[in-house]
Short mmCIF file of C-alpha atoms in Angstrom, two decimals:
data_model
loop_
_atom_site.label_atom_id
_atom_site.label_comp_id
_atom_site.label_asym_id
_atom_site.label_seq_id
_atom_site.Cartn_x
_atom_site.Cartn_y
_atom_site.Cartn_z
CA UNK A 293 -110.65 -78.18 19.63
CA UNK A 294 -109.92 -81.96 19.06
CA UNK A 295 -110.71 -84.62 21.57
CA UNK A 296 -108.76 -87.23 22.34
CA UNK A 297 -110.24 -90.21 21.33
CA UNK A 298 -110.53 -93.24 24.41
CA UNK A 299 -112.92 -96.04 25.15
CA UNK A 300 -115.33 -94.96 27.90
CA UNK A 301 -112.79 -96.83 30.44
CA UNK A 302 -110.07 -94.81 29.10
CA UNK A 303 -111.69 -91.67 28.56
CA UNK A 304 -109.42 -88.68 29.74
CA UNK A 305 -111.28 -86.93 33.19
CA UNK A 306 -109.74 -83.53 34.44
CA UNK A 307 -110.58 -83.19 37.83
CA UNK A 308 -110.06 -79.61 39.08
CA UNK A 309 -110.17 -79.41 43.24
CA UNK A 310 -108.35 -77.09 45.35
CA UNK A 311 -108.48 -79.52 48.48
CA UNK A 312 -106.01 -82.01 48.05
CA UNK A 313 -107.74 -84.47 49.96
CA UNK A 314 -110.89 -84.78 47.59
CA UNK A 315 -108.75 -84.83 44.35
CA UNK A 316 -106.75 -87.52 45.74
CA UNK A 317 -109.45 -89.80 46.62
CA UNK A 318 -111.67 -88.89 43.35
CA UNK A 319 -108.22 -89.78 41.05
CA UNK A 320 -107.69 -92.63 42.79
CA UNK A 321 -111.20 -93.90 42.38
CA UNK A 322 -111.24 -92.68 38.78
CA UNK A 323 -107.80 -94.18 38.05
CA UNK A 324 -109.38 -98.00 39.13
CA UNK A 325 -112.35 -97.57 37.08
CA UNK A 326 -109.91 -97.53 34.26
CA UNK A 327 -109.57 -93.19 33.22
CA UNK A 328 -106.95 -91.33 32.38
CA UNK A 329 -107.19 -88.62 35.40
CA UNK A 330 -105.40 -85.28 35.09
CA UNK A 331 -105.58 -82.67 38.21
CA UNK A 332 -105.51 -79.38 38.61
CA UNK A 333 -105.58 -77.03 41.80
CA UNK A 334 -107.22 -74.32 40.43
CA UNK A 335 -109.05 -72.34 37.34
CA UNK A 336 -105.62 -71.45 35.57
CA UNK A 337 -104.04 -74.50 36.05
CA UNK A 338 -107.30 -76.32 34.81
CA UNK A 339 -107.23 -74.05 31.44
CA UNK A 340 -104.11 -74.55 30.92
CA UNK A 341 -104.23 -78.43 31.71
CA UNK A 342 -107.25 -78.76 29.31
CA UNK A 343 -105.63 -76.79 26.35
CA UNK A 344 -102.34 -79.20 26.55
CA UNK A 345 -104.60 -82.16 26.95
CA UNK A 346 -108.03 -81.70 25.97
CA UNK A 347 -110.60 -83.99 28.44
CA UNK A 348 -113.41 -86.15 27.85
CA UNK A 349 -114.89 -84.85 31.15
CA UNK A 350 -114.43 -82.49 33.72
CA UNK A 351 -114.94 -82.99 37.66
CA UNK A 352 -114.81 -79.56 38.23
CA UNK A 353 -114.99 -78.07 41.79
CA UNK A 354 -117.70 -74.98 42.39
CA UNK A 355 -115.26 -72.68 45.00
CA UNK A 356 -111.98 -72.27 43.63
CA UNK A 357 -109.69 -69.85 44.57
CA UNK A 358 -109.80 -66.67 42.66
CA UNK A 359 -111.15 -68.16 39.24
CA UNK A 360 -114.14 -69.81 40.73
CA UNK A 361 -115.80 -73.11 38.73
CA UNK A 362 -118.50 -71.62 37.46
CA UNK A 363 -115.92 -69.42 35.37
CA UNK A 364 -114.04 -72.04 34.55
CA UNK A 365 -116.64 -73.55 32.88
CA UNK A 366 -117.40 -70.92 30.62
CA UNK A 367 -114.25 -70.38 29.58
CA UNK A 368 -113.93 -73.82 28.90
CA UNK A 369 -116.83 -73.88 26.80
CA UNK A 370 -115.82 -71.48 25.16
CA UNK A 371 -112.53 -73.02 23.97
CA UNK A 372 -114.73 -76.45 22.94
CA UNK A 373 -117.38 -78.73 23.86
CA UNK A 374 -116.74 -80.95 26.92
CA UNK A 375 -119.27 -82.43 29.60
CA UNK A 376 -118.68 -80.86 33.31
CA UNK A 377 -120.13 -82.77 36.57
CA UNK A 378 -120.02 -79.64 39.21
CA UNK A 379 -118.96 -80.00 42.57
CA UNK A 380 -120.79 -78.24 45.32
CA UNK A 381 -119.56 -77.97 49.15
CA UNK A 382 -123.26 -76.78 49.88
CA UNK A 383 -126.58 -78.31 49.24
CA UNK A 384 -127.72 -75.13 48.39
CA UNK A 385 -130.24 -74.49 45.57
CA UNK A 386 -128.65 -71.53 44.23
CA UNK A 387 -125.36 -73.20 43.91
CA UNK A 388 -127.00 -76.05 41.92
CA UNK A 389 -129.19 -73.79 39.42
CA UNK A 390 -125.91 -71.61 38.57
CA UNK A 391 -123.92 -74.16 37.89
CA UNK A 392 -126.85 -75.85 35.66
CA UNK A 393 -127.17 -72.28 34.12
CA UNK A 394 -123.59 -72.42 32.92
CA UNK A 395 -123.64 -75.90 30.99
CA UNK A 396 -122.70 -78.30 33.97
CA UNK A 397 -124.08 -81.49 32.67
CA UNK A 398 -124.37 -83.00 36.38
CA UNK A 399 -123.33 -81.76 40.12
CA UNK A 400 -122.95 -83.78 43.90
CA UNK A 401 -123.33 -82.22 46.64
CA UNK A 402 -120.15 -83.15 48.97
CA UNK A 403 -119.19 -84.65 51.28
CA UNK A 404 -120.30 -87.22 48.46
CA UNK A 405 -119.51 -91.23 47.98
CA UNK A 406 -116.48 -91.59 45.38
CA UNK A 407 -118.11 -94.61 43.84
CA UNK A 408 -121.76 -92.67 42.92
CA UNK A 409 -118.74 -90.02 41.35
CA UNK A 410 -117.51 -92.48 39.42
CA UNK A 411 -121.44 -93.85 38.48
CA UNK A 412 -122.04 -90.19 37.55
CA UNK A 413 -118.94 -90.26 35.71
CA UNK A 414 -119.66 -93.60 33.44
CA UNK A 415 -123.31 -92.17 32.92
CA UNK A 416 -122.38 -88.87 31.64
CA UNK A 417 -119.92 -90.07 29.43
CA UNK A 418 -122.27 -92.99 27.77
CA UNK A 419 -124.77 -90.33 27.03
CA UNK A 420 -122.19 -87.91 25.08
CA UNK A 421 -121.57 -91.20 23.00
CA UNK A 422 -125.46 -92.32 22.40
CA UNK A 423 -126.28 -95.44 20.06
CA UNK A 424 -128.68 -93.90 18.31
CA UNK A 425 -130.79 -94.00 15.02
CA UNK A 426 -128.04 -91.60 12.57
CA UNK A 427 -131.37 -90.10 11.10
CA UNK A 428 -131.87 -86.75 10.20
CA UNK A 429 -134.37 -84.78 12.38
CA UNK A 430 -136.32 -82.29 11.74
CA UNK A 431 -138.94 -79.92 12.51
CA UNK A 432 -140.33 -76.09 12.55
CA UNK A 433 -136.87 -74.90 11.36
CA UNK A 434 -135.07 -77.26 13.41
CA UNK A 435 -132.84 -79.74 12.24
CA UNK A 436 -130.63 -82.46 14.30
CA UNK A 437 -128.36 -84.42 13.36
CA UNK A 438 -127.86 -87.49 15.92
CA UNK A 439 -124.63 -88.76 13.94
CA UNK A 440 -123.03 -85.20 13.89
CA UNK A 441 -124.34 -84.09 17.35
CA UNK A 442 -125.49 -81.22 14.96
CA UNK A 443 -128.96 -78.79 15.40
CA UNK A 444 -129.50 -76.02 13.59
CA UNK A 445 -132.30 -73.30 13.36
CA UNK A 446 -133.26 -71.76 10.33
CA UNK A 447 -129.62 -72.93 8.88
CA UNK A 448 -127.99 -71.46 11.55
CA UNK A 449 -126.08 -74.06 14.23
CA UNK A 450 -127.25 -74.01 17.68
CA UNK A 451 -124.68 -73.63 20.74
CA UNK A 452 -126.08 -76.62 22.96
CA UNK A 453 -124.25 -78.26 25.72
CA UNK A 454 -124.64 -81.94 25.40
CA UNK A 455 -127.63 -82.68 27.62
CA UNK A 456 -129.46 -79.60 25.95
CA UNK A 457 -128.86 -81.47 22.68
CA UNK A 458 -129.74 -85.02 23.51
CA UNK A 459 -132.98 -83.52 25.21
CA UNK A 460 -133.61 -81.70 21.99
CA UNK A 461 -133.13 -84.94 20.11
CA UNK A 462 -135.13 -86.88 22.25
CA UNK A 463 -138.15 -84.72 22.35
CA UNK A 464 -137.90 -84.74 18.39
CA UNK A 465 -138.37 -88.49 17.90
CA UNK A 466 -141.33 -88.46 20.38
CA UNK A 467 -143.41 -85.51 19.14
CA UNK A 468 -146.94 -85.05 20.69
CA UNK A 469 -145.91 -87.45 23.73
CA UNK A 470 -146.20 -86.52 27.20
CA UNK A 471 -143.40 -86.64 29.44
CA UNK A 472 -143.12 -85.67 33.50
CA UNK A 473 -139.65 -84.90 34.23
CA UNK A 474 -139.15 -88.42 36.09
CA UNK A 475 -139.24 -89.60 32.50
CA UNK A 476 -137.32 -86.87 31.03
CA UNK A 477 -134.40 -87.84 33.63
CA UNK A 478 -134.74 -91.24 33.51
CA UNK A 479 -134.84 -91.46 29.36
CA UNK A 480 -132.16 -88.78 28.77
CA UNK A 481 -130.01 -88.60 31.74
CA UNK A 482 -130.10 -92.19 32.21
CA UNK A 483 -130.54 -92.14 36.09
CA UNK A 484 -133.56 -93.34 38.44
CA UNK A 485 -133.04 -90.76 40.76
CA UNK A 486 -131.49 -87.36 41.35
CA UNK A 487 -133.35 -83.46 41.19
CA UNK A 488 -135.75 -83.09 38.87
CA UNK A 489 -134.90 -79.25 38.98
CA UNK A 490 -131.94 -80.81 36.61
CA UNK A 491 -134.78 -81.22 33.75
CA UNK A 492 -136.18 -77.87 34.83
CA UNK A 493 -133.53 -75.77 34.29
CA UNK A 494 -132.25 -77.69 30.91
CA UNK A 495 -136.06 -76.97 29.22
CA UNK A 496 -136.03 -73.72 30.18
CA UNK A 497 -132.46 -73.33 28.59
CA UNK A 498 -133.29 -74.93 25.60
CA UNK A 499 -136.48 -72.69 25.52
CA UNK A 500 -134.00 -70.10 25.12
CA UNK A 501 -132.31 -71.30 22.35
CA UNK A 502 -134.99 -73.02 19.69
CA UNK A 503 -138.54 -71.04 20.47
CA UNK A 504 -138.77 -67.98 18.70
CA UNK A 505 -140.53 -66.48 21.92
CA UNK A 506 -139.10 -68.35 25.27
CA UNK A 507 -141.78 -66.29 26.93
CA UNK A 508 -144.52 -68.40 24.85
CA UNK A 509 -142.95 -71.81 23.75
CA UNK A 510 -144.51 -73.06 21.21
CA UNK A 511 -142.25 -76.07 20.65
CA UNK A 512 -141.80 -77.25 24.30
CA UNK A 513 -144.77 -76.73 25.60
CA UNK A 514 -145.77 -77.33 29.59
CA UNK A 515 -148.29 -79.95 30.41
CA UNK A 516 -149.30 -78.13 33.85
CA UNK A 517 -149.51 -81.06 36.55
CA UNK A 518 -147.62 -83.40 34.12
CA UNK A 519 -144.52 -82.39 32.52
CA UNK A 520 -143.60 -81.83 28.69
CA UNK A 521 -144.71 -82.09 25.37
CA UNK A 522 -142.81 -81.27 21.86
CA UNK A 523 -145.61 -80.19 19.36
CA UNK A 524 -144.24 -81.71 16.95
CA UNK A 525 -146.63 -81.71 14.06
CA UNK A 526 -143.91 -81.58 11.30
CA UNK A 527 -141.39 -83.77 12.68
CA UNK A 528 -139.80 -84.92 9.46
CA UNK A 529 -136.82 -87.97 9.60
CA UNK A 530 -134.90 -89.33 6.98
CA UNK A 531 -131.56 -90.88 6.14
CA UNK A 532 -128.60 -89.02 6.89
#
């Protein structure tokens, strides 16, 4: 599906809440940051909000009536690429990792501040639209294509969310380097703080989708006590 092209300041945000209260005060926020802010009250009225205009972004709320967010999200991923930012009433772990599990490129906890929303927001949305090198990447089977927001394995195009692919990218112009998953957030996500089980759960999805045995990665490989490493030893780039 098409996206509607915007300046980051005008980028289109859905934000899906059933409590009227917190999707006031997060459009209102969003609106004076400079976004074009639809809302919807629930999962239909989301999907059906998103197929007439398709978002940059999605604030989506976790507990929805009947179609909860986490469903939402699939389907929504299913119809097209877009980067989610969960909402979560708990604090809970659980909540977190399933909502991580589905794609959600980010989650807060409420009750949260508006203006860290709106950080989140901006953050999320500069790393879906990376200056980087257009070069060619590849490696083991793997190609990636920065320009393109492309990977492929064996020929065959990869499903990645967008922090699964700029992870993958980034690991693939820094083969045989260490990182802990401070780094990995800081370098990728772009933020000095947050839960590292963010990085956890996004290596061990991406596991799943380039090593041949997620069981045994042979790719992404665990530095016990440190962090990450991609063996890399045919890491090829060139000009796109």
């Amino acid at each position: 599906m098409e996206q509607q092209q915007y300046g980051q300041g005008g980028a289109r945000v859905l934000v899906v809440d059933d409590d009227p209260t917190v999707a006031e005060v997060v459009t209102g926020y969003l609106d004076r940051a400079g976004y074009v802010v639809d809302r919807a009250g629930d999962g239909p009225d989301a999907l059906a909000r998103a197929a007439a205009h398709w978002p940059d972004l999605v604030v989506l709320d976790l507990m929805l009536p009947g179609m909860d967010g986490l469903e939402v999200c699939r389907r929504m991923r299913g119809r097209g690429p877009v980067p989610v930012i969960m909402l979560t009433a708990r604090g809970d772990e659980d909540d977190r990792i399933l909502g991580l599990e589905v794609g959600a490129d980010d989650y807060v906890t409420k009750p949260f501040s508006p203006r860290e929303l709106v950080l989140r927001v901006e953050s999320v949305l500069r790393r879906t639209r990376p200056s980087q090198p257009s070069g060619l990447l590849r490696a083991a089977g793997l190609s990636v294509d920065p320009a393109s927001r492309r990977a492929l394995k064996n020929g065959t195009e990869l499903a990645l969310t967008i922090r699964e692919f700029d992870l993958l990218a980034f690991f693939l112009r820094h083969p045989g380097r260490v990182f802990s998953r401070e780094d990995l957030m800081h370098e990728v996500w772009g933020w000095d703080f947050g839960d590292l089980s963010t990085v956890t759960v996004h290596v061990r999805r991406l596991r799943g989708k380039v090593e041949d045995d997620p069981g045994r990665p042979r790719l992404i490989q665990t530095v016990w006590g440190v962090g990450y490493r991609f063996d890399g030893s045919d890491v090829t780039e060139a000009e796109a």
